[in-house]
PDB file of C-alpha atoms in Angstrom:
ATOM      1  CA  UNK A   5      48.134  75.149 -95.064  1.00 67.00           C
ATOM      2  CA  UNK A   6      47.677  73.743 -98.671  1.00 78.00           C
ATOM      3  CA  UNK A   7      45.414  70.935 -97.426  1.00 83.00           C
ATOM      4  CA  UNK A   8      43.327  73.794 -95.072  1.00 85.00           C
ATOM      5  CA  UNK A   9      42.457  75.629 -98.727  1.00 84.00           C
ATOM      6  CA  UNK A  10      41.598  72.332-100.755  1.00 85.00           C
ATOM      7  CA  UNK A  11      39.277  71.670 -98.355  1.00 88.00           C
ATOM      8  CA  UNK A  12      38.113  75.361 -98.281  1.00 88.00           C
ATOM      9  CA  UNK A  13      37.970  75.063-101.958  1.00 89.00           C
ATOM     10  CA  UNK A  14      35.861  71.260-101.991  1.00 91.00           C
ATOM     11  CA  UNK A  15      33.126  72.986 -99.386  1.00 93.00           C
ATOM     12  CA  UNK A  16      32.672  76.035-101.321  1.00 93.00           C
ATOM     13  CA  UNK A  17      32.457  73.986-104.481  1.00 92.00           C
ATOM     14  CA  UNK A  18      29.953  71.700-102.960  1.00 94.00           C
ATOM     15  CA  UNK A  19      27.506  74.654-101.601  1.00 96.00           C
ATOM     16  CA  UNK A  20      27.785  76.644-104.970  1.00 96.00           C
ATOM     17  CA  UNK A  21      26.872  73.309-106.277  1.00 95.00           C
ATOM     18  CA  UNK A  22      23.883  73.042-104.309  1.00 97.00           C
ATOM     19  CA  UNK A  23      22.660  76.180-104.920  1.00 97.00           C
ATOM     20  CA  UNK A  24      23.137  75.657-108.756  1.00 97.00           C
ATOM     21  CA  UNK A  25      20.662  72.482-108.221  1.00 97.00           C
ATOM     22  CA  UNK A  26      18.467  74.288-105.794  1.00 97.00           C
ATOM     23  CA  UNK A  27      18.170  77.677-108.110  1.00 97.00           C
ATOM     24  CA  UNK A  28      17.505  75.309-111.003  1.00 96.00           C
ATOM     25  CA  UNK A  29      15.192  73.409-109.166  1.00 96.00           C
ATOM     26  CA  UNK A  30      13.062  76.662-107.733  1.00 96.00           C
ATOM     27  CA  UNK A  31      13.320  78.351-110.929  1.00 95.00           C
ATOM     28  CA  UNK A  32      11.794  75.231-113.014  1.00 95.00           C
ATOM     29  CA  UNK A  33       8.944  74.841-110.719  1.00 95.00           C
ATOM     30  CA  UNK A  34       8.032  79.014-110.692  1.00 93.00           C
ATOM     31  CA  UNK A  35       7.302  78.473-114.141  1.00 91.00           C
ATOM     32  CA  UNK A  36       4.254  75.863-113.029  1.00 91.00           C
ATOM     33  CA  UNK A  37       3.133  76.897-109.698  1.00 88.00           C
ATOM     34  CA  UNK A  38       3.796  80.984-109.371  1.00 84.00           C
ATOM     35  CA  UNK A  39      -0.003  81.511-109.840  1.00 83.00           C
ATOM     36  CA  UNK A  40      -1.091  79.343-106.762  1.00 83.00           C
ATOM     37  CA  UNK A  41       1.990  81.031-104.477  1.00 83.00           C
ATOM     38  CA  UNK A  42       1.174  84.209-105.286  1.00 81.00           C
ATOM     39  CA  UNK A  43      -1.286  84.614-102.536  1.00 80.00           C
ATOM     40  CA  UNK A  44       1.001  83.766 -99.880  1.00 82.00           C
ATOM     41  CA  UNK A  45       3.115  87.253-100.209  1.00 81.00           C
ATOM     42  CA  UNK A  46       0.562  88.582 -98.848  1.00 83.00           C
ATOM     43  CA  UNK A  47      -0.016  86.022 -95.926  1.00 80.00           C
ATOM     44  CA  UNK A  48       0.909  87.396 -92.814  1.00 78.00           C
ATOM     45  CA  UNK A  49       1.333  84.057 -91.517  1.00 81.00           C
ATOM     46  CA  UNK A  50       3.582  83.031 -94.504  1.00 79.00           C
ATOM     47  CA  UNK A  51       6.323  81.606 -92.342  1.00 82.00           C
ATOM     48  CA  UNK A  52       4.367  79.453 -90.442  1.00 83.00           C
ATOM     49  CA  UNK A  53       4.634  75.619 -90.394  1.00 84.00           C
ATOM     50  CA  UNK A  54       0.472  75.611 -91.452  1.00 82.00           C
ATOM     51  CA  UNK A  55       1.437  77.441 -94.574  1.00 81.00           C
ATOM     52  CA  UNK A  56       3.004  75.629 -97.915  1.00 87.00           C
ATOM     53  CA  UNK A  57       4.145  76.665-101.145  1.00 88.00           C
ATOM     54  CA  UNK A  58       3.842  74.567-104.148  1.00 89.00           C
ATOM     55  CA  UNK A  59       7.236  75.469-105.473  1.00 92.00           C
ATOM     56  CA  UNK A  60       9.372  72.436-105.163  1.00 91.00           C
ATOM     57  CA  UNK A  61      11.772  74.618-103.256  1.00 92.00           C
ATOM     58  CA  UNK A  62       9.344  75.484-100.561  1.00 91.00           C
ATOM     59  CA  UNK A  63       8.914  79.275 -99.129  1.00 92.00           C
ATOM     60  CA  UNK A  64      12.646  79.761 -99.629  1.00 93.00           C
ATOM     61  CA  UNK A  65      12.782  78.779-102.836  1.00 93.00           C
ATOM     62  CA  UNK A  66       9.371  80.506-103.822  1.00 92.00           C
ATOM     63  CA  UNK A  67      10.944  83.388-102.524  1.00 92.00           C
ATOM     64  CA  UNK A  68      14.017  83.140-104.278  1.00 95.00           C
ATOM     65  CA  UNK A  69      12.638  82.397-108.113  1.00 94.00           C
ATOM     66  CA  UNK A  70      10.113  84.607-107.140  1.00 92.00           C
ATOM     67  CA  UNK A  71      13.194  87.629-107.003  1.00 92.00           C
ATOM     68  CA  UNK A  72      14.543  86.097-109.954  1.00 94.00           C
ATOM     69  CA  UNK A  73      11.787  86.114-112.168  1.00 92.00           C
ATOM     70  CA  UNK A  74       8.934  88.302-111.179  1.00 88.00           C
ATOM     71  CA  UNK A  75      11.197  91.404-109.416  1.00 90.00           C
ATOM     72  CA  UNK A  76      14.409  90.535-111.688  1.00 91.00           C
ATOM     73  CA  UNK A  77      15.285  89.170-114.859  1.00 94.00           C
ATOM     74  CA  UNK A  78      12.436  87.209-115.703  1.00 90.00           C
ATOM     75  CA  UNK A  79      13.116  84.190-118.400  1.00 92.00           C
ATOM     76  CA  UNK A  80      16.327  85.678-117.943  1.00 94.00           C
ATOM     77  CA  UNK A  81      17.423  84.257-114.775  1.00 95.00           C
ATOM     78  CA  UNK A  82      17.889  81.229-115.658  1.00 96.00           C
ATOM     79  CA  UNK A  83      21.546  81.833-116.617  1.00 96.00           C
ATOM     80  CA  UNK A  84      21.549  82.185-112.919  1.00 96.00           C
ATOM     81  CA  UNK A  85      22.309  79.205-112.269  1.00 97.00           C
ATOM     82  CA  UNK A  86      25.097  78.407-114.926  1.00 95.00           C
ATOM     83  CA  UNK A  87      26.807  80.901-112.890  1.00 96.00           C
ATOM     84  CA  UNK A  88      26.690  79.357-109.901  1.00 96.00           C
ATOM     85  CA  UNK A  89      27.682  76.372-111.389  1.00 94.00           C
ATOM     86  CA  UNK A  90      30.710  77.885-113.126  1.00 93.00           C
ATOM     87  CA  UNK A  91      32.166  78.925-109.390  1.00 94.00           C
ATOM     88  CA  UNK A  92      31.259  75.446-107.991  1.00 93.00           C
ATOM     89  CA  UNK A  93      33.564  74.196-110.918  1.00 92.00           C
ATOM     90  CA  UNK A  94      35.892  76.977-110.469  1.00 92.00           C
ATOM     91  CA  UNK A  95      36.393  76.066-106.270  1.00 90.00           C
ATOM     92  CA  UNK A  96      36.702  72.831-106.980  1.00 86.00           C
ATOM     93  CA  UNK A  97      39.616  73.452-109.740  1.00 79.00           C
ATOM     94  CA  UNK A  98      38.176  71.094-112.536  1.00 72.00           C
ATOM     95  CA  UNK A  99      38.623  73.545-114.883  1.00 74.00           C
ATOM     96  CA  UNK A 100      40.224  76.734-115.757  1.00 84.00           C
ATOM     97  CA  UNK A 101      37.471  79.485-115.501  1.00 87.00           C
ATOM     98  CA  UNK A 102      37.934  83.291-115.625  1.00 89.00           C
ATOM     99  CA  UNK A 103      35.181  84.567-112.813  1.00 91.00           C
ATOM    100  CA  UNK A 104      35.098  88.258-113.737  1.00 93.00           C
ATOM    101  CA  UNK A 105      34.255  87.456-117.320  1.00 92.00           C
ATOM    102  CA  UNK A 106      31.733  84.471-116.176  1.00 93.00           C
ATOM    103  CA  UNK A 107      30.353  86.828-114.209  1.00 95.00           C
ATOM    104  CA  UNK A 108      30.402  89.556-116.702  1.00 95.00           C
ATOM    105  CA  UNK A 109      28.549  87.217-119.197  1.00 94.00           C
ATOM    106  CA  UNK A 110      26.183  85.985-116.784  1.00 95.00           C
ATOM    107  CA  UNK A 111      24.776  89.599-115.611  1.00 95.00           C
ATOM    108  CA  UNK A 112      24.707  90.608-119.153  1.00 95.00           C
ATOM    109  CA  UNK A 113      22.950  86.932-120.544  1.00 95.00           C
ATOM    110  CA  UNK A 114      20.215  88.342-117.720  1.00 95.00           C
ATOM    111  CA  UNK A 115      19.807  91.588-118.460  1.00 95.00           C
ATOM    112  CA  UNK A 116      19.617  90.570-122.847  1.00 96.00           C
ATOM    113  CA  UNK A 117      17.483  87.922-122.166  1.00 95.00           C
ATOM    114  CA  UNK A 118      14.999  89.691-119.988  1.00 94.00           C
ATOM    115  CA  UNK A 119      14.494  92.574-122.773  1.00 94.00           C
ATOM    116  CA  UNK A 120      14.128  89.851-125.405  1.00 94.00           C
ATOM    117  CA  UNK A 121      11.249  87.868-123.395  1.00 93.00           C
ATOM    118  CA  UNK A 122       9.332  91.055-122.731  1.00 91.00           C
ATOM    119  CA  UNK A 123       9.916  92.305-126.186  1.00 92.00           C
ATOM    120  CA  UNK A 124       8.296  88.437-127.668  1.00 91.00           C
ATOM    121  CA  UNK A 125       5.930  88.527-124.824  1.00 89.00           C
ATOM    122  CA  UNK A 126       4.396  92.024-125.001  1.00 87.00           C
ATOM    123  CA  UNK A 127       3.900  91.747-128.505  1.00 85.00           C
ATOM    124  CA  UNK A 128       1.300  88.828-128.035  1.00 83.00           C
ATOM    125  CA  UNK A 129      -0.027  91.611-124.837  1.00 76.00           C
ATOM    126  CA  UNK A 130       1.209  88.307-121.869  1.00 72.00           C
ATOM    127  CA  UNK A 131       3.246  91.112-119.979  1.00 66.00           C
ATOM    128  CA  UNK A 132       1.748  90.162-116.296  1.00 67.00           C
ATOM    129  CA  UNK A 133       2.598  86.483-117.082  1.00 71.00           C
ATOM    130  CA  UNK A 134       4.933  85.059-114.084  1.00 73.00           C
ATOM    131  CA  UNK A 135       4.237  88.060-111.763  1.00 70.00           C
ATOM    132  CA  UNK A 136       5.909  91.050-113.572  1.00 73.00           C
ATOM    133  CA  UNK A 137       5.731  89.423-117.175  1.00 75.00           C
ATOM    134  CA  UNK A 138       8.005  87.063-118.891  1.00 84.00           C
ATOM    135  CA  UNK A 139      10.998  89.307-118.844  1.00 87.00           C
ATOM    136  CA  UNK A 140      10.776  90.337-115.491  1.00 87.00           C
ATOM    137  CA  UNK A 141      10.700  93.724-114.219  1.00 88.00           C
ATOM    138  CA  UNK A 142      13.702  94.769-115.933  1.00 89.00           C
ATOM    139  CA  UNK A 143      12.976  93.023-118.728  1.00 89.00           C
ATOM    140  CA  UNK A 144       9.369  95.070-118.795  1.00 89.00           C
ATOM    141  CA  UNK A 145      11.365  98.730-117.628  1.00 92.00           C
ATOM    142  CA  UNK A 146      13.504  98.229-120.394  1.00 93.00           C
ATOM    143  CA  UNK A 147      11.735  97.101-123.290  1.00 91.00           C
ATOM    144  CA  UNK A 148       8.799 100.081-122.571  1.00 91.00           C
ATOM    145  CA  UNK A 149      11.382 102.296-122.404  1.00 95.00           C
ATOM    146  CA  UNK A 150      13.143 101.279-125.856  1.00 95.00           C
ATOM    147  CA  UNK A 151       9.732 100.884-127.902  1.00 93.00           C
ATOM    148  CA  UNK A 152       8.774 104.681-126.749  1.00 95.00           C
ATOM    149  CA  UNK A 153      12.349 106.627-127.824  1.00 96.00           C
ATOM    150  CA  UNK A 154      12.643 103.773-131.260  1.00 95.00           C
ATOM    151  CA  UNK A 155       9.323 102.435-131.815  1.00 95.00           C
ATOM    152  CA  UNK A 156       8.736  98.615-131.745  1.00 93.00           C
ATOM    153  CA  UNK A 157      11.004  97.939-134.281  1.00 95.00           C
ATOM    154  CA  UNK A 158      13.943 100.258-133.268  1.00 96.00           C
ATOM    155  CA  UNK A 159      13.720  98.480-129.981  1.00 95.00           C
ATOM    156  CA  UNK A 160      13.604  94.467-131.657  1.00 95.00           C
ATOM    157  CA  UNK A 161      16.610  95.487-133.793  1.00 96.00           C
ATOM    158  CA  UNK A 162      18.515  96.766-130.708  1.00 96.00           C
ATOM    159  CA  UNK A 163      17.542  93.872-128.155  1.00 96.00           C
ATOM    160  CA  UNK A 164      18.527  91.379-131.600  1.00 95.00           C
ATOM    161  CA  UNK A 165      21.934  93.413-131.920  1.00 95.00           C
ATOM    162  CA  UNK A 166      22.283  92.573-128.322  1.00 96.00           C
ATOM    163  CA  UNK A 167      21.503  89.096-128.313  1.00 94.00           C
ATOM    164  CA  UNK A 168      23.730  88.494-131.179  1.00 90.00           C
ATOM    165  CA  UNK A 169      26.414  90.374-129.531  1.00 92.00           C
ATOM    166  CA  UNK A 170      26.080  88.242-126.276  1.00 93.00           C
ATOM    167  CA  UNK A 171      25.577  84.832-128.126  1.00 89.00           C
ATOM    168  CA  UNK A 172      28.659  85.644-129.428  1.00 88.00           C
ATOM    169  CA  UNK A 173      30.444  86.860-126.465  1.00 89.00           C
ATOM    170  CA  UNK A 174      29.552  83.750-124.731  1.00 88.00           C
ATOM    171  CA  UNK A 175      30.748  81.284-127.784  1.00 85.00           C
ATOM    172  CA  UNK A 176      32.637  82.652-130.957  1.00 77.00           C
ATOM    173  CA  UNK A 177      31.755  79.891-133.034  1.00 79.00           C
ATOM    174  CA  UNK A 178      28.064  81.331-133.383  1.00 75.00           C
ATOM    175  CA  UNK A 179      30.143  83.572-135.923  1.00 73.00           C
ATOM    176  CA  UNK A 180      31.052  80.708-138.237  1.00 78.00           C
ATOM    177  CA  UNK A 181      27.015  79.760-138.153  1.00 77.00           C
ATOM    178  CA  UNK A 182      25.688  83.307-138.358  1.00 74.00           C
ATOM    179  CA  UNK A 183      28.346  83.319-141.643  1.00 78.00           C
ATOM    180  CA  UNK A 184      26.782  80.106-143.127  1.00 80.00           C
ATOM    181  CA  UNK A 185      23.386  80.773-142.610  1.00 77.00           C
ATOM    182  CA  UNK A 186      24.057  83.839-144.401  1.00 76.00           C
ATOM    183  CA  UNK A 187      25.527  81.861-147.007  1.00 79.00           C
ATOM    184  CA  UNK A 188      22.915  79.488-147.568  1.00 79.00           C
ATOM    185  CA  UNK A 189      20.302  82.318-147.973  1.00 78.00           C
ATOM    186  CA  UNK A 190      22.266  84.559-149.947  1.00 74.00           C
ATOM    187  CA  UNK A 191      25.318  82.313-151.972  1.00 74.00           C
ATOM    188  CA  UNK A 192      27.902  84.246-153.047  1.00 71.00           C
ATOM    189  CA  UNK A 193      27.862  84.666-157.058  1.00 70.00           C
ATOM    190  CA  UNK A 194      30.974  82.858-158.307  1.00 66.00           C
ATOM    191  CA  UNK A 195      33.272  85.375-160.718  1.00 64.00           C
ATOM    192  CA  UNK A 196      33.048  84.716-164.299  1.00 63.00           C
TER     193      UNK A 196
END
């Protein structure tokens, strides 16, 4: 019984390892080819063997990083893939990871780094870059809505509150550099 779930544990390592690589890999080559694929969501043909995508992941993985980043989380969703490659190290017990709050940080990396994309990007006017604009539709749904109820600078403090609050989330030692920075711009006076 013990051997039946390492091996259970070794094969769903291995795939969530593979789909780390392959989301990497379609994600990576979006960023360079979405503008010649685009046409071919609207091919009727699309799944046909005459028909290629120039996504290094083929149709599937056009598809895929074309959910991720045009429908989804834009920029975003590349913490996809650290995910995935969190559970392929969790399965294969290498080291000891806590899922819920992997997954926890992971949805909520996506969702801060979506509004801060659209936020950079829409204030150069790129929002239809990669499909939906740099942050994704999410990213685009979001960042509209918080510029009309705070104004454009309402909305950058709150998406930089959230990105510090994440970056911290994920690592705690982004305190003790937030702290120094602070330090080196504004020294404390020493007490006479």
């Amino acid at each position: 019984m013990e051997n039946k779930k390492k091996i259970v544990r070794l094969v769903c390592g291995a795939a969530f390892a593979l789909l780390t690589l392959f989301t990497l890999f379609s994600l990576v080559t979006y960023l360079f080819t979405w503008t010649s694929d685009q046409s071919l969501l609207h091919n009727s043909d699309f799944m046909s063997n005459g028909v290629s995508a120039e996504n290094g992941g083929g149709k599937i993985g056009f598809l895929w990083s074309n959910l991720l980043i045009s429908k989804l989380f834009g920029l975003g969703a590349f913490v996809i893939p650290f995910f995935f490659g969190g559970v392929s190290i969790y399965c294969c017990k290498k080291k000891n990871i806590n899922l819920i709050r992997l997954f926890f940080l992971s949805l909520m990396g996506c969702i801060v780094l979506s509004m801060t994309f659209s936020f950079i990007f829409s204030l150069f006017g790129k929002v239809a870059v990669f499909g939906q604009g740099a942050g994704g539709s999410y990213g685009h749904y979001i960042n509209e809505w918080l510029c009309s109820m705070l104004g454009v600078f309402g909305a950058g403090g709150v998406i930089l509150f959230l990105l510090l609050l994440w970056s911290v989330l994920v690592n705690n030692r982004i305190v003790d550099k937030i702290i120094a920075l602070l330090d080196r711009v504004a020294p404390k006076e020493e007490p006479k």
